Coordinates of C-alpha atoms in Angstrom, one line a residue:
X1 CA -252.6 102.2 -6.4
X2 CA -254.2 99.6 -3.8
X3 CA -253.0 99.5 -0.3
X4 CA -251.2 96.4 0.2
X5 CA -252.6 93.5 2.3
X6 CA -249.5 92.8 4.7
X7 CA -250.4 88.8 4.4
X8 CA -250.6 89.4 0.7
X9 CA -247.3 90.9 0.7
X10 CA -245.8 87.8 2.6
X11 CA -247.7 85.5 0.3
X12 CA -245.6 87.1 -3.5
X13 CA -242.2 87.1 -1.5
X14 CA -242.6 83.8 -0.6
X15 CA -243.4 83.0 -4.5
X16 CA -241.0 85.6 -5.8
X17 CA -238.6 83.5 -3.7
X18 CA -240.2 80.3 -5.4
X19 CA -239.2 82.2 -9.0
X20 CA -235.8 82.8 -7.9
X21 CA -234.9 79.3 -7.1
X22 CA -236.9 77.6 -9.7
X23 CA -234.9 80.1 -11.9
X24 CA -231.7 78.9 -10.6
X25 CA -232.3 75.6 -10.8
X26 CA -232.1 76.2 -14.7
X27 CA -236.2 76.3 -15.4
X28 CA -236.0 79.5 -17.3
X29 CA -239.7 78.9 -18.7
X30 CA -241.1 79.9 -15.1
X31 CA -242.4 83.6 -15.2
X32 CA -244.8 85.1 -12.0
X33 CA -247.8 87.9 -12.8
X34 CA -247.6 90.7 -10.7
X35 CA -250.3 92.0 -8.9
X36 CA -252.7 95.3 -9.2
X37 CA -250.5 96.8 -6.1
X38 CA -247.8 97.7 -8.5
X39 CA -245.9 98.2 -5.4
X40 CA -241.9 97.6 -5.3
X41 CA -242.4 93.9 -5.1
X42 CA -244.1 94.0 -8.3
X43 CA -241.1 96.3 -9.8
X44 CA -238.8 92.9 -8.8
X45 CA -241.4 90.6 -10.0
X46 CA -241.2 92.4 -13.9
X47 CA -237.3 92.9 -13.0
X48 CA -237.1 89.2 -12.6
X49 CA -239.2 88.4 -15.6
X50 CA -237.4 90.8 -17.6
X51 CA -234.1 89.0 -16.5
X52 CA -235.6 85.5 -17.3
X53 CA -236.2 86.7 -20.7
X54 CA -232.9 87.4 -21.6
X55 CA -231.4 84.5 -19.9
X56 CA -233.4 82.3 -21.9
X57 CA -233.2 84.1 -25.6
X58 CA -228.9 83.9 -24.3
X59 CA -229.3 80.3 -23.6
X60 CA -231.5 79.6 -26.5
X61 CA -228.6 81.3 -28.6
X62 CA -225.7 79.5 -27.0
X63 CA -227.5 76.5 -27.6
X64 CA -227.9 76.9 -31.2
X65 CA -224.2 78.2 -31.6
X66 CA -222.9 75.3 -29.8
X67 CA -225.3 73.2 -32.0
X68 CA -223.7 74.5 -35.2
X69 CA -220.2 73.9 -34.1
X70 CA -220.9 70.6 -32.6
X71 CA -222.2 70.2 -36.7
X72 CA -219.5 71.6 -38.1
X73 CA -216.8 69.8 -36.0
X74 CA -218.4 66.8 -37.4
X75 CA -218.8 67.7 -40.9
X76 CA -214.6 68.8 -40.6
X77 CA -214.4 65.5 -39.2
X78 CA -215.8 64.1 -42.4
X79 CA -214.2 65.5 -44.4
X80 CA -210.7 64.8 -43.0
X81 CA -211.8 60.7 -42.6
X82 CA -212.6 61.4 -46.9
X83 CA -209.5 62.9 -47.6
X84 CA -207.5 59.8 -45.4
X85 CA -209.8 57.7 -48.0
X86 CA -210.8 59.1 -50.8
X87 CA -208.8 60.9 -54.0
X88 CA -210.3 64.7 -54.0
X89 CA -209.7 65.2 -57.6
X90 CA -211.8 61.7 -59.1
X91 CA -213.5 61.0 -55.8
X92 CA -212.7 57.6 -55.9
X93 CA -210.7 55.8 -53.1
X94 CA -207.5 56.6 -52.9
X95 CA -204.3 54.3 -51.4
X96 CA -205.4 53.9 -48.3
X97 CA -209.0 52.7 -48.8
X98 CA -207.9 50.2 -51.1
X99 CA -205.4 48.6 -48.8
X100 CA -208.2 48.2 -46.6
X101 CA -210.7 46.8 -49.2
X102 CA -208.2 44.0 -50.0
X103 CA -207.3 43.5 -46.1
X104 CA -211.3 42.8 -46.0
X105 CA -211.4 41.3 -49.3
X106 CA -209.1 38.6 -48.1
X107 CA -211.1 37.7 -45.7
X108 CA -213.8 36.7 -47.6
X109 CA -214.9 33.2 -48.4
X110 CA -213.0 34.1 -52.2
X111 CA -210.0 35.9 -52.5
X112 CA -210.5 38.8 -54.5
X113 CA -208.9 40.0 -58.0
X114 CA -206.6 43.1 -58.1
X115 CA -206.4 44.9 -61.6
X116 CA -203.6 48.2 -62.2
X117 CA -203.5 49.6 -65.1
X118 CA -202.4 53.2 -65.9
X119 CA -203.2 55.6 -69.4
X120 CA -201.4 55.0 -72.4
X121 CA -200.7 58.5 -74.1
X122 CA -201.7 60.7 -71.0
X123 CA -198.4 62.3 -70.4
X124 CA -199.0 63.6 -74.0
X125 CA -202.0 64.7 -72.7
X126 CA -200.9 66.6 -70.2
X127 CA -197.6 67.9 -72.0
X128 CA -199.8 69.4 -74.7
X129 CA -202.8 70.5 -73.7
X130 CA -201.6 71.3 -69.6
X131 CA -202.8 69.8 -66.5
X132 CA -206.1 71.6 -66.1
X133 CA -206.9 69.5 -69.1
X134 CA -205.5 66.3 -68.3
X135 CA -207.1 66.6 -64.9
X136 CA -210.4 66.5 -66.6
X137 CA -209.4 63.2 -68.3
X138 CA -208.8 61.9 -65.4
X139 CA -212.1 62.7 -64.2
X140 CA -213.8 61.0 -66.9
X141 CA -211.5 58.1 -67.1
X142 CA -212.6 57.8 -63.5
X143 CA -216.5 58.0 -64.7
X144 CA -215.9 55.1 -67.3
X145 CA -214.3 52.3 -65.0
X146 CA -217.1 52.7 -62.3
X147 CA -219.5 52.7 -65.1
X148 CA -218.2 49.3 -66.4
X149 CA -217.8 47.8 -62.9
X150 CA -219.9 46.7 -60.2
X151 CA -221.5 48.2 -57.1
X152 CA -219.3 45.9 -54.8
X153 CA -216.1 46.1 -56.4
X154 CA -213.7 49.1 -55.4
X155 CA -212.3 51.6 -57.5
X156 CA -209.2 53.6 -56.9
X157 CA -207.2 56.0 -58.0
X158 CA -203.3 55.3 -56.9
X159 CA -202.0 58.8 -57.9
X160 CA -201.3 60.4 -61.4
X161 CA -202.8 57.9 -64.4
X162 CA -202.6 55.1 -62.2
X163 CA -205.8 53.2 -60.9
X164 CA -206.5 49.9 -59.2
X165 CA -209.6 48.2 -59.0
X166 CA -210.6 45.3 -56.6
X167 CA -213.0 42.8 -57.5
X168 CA -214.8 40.3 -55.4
X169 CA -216.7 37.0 -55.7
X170 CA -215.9 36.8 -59.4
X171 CA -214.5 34.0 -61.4
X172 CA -211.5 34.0 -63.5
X173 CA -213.4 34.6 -66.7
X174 CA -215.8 37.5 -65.3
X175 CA -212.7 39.9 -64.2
X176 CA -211.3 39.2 -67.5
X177 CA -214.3 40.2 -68.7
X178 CA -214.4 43.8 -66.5
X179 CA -210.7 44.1 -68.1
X180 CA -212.0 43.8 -71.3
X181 CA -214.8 46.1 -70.2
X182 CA -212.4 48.8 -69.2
X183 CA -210.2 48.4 -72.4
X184 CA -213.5 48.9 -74.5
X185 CA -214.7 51.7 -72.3
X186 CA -211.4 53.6 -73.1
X187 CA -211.3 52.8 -76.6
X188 CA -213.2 55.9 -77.6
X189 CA -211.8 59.5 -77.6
X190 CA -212.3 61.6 -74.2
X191 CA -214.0 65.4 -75.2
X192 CA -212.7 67.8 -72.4
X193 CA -211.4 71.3 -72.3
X194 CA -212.1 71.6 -76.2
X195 CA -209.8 68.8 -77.1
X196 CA -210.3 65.5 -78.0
X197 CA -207.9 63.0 -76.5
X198 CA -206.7 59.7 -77.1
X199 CA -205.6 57.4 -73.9
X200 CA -205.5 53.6 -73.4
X201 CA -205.2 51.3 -71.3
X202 CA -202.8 48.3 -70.2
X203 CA -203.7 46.1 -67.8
X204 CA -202.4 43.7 -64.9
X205 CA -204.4 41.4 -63.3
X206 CA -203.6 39.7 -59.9
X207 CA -205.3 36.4 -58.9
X208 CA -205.4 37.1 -55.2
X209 CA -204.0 33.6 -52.9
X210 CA -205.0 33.1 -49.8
X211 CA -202.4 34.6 -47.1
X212 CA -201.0 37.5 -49.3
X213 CA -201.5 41.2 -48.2
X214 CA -202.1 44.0 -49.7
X215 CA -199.0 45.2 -50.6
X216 CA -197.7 41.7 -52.2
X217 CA -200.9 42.3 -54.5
X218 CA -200.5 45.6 -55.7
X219 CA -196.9 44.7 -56.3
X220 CA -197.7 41.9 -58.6
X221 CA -200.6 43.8 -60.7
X222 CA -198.3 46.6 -61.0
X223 CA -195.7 43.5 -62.5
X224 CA -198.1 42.1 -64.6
X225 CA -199.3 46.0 -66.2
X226 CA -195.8 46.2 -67.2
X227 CA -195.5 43.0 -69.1
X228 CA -198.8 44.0 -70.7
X229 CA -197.2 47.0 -72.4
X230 CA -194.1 45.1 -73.1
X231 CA -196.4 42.7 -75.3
X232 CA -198.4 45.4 -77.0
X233 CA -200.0 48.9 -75.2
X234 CA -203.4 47.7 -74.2
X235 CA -203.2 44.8 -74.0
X236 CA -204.4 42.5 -70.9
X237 CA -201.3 40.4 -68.7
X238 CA -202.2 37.9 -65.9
X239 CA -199.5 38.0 -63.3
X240 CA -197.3 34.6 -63.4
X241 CA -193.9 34.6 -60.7
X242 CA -191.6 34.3 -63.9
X243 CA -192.5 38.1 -64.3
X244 CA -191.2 39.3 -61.1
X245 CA -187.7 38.6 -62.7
X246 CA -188.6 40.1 -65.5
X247 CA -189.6 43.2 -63.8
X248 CA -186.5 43.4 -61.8
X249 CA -184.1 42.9 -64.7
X250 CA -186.5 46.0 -66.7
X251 CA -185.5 48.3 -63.2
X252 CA -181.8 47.2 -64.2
X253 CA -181.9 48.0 -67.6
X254 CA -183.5 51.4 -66.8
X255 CA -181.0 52.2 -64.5
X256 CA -178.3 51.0 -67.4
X257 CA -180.1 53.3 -70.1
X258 CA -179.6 56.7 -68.2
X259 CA -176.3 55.4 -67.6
X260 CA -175.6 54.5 -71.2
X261 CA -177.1 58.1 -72.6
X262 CA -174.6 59.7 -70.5
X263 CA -171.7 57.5 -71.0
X264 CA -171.8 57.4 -75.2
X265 CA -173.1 54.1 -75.2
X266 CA -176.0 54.6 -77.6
X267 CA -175.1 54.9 -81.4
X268 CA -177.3 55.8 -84.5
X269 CA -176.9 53.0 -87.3
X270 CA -178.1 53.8 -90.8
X271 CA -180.5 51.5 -93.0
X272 CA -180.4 52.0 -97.1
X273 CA -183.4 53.4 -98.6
X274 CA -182.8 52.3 -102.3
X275 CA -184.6 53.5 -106.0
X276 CA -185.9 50.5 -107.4
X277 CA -185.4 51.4 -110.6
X278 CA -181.9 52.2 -110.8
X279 CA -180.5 50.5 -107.4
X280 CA -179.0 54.0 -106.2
X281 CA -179.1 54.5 -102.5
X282 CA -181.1 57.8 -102.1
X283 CA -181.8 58.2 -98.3
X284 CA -181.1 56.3 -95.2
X285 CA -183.5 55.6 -92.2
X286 CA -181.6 56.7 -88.7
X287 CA -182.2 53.8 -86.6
X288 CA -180.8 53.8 -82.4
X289 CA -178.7 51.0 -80.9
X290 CA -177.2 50.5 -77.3
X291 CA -174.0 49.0 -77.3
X292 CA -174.8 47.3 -73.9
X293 CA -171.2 46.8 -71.9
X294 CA -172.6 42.6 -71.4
X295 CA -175.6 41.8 -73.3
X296 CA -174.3 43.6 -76.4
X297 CA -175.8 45.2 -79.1
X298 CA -179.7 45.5 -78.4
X299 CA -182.2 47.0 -80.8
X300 CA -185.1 50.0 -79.9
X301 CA -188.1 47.2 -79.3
X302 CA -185.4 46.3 -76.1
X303 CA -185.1 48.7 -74.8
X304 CA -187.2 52.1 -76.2
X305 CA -190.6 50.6 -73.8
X306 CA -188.3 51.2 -70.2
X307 CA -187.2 54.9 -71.9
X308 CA -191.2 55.6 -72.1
X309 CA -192.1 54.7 -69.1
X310 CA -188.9 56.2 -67.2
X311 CA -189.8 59.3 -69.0
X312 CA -186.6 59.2 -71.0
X313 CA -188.1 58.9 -74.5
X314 CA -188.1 62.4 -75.4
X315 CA -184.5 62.8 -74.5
X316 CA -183.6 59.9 -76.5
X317 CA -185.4 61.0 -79.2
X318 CA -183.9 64.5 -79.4
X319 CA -180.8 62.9 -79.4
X320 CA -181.4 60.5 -82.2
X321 CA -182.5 63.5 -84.4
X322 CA -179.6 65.5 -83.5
X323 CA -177.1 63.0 -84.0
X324 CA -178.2 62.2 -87.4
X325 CA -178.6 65.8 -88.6
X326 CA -175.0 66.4 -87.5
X327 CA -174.5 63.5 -89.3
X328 CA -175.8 64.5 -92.5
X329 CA -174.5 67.5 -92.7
X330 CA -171.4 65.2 -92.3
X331 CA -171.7 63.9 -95.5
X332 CA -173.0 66.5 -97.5
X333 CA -170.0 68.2 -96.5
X334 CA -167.5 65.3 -97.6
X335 CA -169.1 62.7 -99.7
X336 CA -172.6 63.8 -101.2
X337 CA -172.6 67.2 -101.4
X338 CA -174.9 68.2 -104.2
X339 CA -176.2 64.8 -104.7
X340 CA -179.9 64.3 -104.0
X341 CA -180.1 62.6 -100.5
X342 CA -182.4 62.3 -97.5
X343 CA -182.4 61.3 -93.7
X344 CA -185.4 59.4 -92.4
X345 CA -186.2 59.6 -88.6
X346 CA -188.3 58.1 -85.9
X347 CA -190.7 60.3 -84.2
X348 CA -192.6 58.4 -81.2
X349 CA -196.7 59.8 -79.9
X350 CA -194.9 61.3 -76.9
X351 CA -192.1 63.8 -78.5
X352 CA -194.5 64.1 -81.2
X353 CA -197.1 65.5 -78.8
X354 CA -195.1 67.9 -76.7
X355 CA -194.9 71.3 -76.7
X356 CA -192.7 73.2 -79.0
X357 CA -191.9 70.0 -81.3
X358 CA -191.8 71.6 -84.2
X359 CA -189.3 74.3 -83.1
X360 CA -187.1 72.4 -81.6
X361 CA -186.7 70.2 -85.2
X362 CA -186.7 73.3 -87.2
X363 CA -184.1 74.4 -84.5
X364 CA -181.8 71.5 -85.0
X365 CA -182.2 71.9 -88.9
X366 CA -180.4 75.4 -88.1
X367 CA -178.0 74.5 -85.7
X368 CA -176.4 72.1 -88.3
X369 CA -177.2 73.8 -91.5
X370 CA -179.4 71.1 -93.0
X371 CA -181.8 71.5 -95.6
X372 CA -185.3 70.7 -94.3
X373 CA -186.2 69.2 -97.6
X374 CA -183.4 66.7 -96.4
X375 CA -185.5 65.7 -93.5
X376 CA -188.5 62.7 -93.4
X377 CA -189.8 62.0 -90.5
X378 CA -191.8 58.7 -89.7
X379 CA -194.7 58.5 -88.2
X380 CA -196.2 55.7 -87.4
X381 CA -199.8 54.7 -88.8
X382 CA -201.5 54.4 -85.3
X383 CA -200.0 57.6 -84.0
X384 CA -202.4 59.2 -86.4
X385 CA -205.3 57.4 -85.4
X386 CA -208.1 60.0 -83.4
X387 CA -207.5 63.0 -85.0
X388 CA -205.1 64.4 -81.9
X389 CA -204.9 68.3 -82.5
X390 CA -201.5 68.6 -81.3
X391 CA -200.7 66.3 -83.5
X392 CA -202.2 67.8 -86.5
X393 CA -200.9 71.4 -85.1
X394 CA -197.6 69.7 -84.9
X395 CA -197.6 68.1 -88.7
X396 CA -198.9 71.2 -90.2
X397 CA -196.2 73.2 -88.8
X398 CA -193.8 70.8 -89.9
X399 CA -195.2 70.7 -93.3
X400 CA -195.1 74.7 -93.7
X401 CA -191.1 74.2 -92.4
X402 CA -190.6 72.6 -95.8
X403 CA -189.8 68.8 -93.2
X404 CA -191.5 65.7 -94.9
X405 CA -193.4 63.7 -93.4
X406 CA -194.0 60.0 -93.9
X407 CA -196.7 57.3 -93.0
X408 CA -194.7 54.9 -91.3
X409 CA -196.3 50.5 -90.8
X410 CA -198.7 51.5 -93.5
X411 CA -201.2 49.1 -93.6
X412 CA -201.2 47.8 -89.8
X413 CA -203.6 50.7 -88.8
X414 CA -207.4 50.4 -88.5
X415 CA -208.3 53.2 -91.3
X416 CA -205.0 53.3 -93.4
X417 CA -206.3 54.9 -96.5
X418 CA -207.9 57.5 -94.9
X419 CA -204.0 59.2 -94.1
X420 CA -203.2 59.1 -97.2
X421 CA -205.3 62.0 -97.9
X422 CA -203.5 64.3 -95.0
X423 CA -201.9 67.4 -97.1
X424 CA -198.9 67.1 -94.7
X425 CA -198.0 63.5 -95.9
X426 CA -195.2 63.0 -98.8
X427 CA -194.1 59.3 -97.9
X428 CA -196.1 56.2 -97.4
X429 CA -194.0 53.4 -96.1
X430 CA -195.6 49.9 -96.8
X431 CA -195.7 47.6 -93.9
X432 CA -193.5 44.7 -94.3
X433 CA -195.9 42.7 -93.7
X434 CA -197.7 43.5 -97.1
X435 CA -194.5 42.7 -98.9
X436 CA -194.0 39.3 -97.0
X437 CA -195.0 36.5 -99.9
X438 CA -195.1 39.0 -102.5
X439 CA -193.2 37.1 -105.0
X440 CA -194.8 34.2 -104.4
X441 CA -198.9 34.9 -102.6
X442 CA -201.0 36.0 -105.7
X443 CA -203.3 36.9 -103.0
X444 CA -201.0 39.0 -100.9
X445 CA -199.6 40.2 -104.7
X446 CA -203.0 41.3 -104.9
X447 CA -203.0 43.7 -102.2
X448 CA -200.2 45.3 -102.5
X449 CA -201.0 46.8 -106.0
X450 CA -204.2 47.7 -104.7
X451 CA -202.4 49.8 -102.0
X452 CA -199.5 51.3 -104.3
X453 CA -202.6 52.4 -107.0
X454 CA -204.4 54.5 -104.3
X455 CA -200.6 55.7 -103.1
X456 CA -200.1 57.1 -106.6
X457 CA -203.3 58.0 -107.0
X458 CA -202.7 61.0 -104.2
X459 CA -199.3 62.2 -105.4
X460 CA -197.4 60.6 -102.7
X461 CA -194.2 58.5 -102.7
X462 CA -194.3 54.7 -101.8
X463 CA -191.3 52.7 -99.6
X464 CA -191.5 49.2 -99.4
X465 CA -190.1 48.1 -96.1
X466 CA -189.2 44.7 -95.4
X467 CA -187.5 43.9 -98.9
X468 CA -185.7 40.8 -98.4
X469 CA -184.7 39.4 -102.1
X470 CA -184.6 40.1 -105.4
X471 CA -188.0 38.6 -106.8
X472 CA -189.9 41.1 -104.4
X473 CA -187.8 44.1 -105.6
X474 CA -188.9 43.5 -109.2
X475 CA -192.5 42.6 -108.2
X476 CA -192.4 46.1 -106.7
X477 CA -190.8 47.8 -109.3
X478 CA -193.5 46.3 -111.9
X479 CA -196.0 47.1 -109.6
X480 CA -194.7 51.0 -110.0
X481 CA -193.0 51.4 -106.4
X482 CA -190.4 54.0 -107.2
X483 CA -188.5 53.1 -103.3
X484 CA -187.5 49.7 -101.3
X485 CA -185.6 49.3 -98.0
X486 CA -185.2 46.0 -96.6
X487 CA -182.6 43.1 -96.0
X488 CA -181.6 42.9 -100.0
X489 CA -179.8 46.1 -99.9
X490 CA -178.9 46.0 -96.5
X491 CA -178.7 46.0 -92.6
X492 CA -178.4 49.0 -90.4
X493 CA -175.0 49.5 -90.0
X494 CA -172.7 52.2 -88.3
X495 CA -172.2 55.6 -89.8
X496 CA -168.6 54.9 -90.9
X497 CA -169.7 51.5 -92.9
X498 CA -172.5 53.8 -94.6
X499 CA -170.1 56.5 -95.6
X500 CA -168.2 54.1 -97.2
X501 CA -171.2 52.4 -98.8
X502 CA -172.2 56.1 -100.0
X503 CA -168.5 57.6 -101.5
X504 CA -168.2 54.6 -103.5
X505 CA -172.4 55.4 -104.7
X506 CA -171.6 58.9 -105.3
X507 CA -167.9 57.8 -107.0
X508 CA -169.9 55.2 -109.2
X509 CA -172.3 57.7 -110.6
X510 CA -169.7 60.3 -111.1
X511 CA -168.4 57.6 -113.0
X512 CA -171.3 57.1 -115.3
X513 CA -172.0 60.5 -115.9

């Protein structure tokens, strides 16, 4: 060890004193080399370096900690301004951006365009395949209307099947255009979860006026949506202020129709379904009414649209089917008894797709000791459009409970021939509009027999609907149409009219034989 040099010694305090306050002042960089003495000084000098060190790799740390939180406080931050904005299940904006994009939109040199439109068929959808899958559809519903609609132009996603899009600096013609768009996008099926589904879409469109806000807006799209599926599901409807009435008197009426299912109000009529050949009356189709306490008597295309979109349909629909099985059962009891007979009934794409629909017709058959074999029910042509499974799973099963089932509107659809080939169809019901002219149109006399040859050709029995005189029930008879329903053997009328109309069928033939 050297001997110290007492000036020396003064000279490394005065530095070590240097360190500590350069230390202090928050330079933690600042180290000092200690010298060959290797006296105690020196120990403090390495003490303090050693200290520095530490200090530093803490700080260091600390600053990178803070650093991440500071990151992750913003990223939470985010997160929390998307989910104010933005829908977490489509990622498109939600309410509350969209109020804001039309507040901005309306300040623009053009007001903008506000479309609302919501899926046609996707509470079917969700009823019979379950959320996880309807979510899904949502997701690529969401997929198709960006993909059809331009960079500046928000998309939205209201809540549930509902969306809203605003469109800006676009003429009249180019946002009917981006409806049309949308319509076509959602025209073909949607693959998800292993299922193959089936949505459309009606559409309102809002003309944005200078002065309106958002609300207002939304308001009137949402007006104009409705009057779209009042005129045919999806269809396109440009708000006009006559609607707003319109809409106002269908909040009435849907408040009247849960009143009026709980209050005996609605009634089942009954419609003759006649054998051409020999005139007998061998089935009726059940058909619902609403004796309405001020309008009167008002017929399903009235009123069956607000029970869809109220969510009442199903309800209604079991009741129809009950009523009439009950009724039935009446008259095999009383007036047909052995007699060869049977009940038609309406089945709509919602009851037809929810769970357990099957059962709970089967069940009903039970509960009133009906015959299955009794039982047709109609379906209409368009229901059976995209080969929806629960649909097929739901005719099958009906099929194997011995329940007919019948083709209902033939002729309207897009592919009609290709039903007739379903095993689990026994009745094809002829449009009325195919029998319109028959007597006199060779052309539309043409068509028909083309239609009733391929029906016969498969083994399945043909109803002409829409018979309205005599000339047309022979045409159809010589064509080789064994069934007819229509205005020429009567209107729908109450059950007690029909039982009369049927004891004094039954008496007649009893009469014969």
């Amino acid at each position: 060890m050297a001997t110290p040099d007492p000036e020396d010694r003064d000279v490394r305090l005065d530095q070590l004193v240097e360190l500590v306050v350069t230390l202090a002042s928050g330079d933690l960089d600042a180290r000092m080399a200690p010298s060959p003495v290797a006296d105690r000084i020196d120990a403090v000098i390495v003490g303090m370096n050693m200290l520095a060190e530490e200090l530093q790799a803490l700080t260091t740390g600390f600053e990178e900690r803070v650093a991440e939180r500071t990151q992750q406080l913003e990223d939470a931050q985010q997160q929390l301004e998307r989910l104010a904005l933005y829908d977490p299940l489509t990622g498109l904006a939600n309410r509350t951006l969209l109020r804001e994009s039309i507040e901005h939109a309306m300040n623009r040199p053009a007001p903008p365009a506000v479309l609302l439109l919501d899926l046609d068929g996707f509470k079917a959808v969700n009823d019979s395949f379950g959320h996880s899958v309807g979510d899904m559809l949502l997701v690529d519903v969401a997929r198709r209307l960006r993909a059809v609609t331009r960079e500046r132009d928000t998309v939205c996603r209201l809540g549930g099947d509902e969306f809203a899009l605003v469109i800006l600096d676009a003429s009249d013609h180019e946002v009917l255009d981006i409806a049309d768009r949308i319509r076509t996008a959602l025209s073909t099926p949607v693959h998800v979860g292993g299922q193959s589904c089936w949505v459309g879409a009606s559409i309102g469109v809002c003309f944005a006026e200078p002065g309106q806000d958002a609300d207002t807006l939304l308001r009137d799209a949402d007006t104009a949506m409705y009057a779209a599926k009042t005129r045919a599901r999806g269809s396109v409807a440009i708000y006009e202020p006559s609607m707003h009435a319109a809409a106002l008197s269908r909040v009435l009426l849907a408040e009247e129709l849960r009143t009026a299912m709980t209050d005996g109000e609605l009634l089942v009529h009954y419609q003759p379904i006649v054998e051409l050949l020999t005139g007998r009356t061998c089935g009726v189709e059940a058909l619902v009414r609403w004796q309405h306490p001020v309008r009167g008597i008002l017929v399903p295309g009235e009123f069956i649209p607000v029970a869809e979109d109220t969510g009442l349909l199903v309800v209604l629909d079991r009741w129809v089917l009950d009523t009439a099985v009950a009724q039935l059962a009446s008259w095999r009891a009383t007036v047909l008894q052995g007699v060869p007979f049977g009940l038609h009934v309406n089945v709509s794409p919602v009851e037809l797709r929810s769970p357990q629909f099957s059962e709970a017709v089967v069940g009903c058959l039970e509960r009133h000791g009906v015959d299955p074999a009794d039982l047709t029910l109609e379906v209409t042509e368009t229901q059976m459009m995209g080969e929806d499974a629960q649909t097929m799973l739901a005719m099958t099963a009906l099929r194997s409970a011995g329940i007919r089932v019948a083709i209902d509107d033939f002729g309207t659809g897009c592919s009609s021939l290709s039903y007739v080939r379903r095993e689990f169809v026994d009745v094809i019901k002829i449009d009325r509009s195919l029998i319109t002219g028959l007597d006199t149109d060779p052309q539309q006399h043409r068509i028909a027999a083309a239609i009733l040859a391929v029906v016969a050709a498969f083994g399945l029995a043909a109803v002409a609907e829409g018979v309205e005189n005599a000339a047309q029930a022979e045409q159809l008879r010589a064509l080789g149409c064994r069934y007819g329903q229509g205005y020429q053997w009567g209107r729908p009328v109450p059950a007690s009219t029909m039982t009369t109309h049927l004891r004094c069928t039954v008496d007649q033939e009893r009469r014969a034989d």
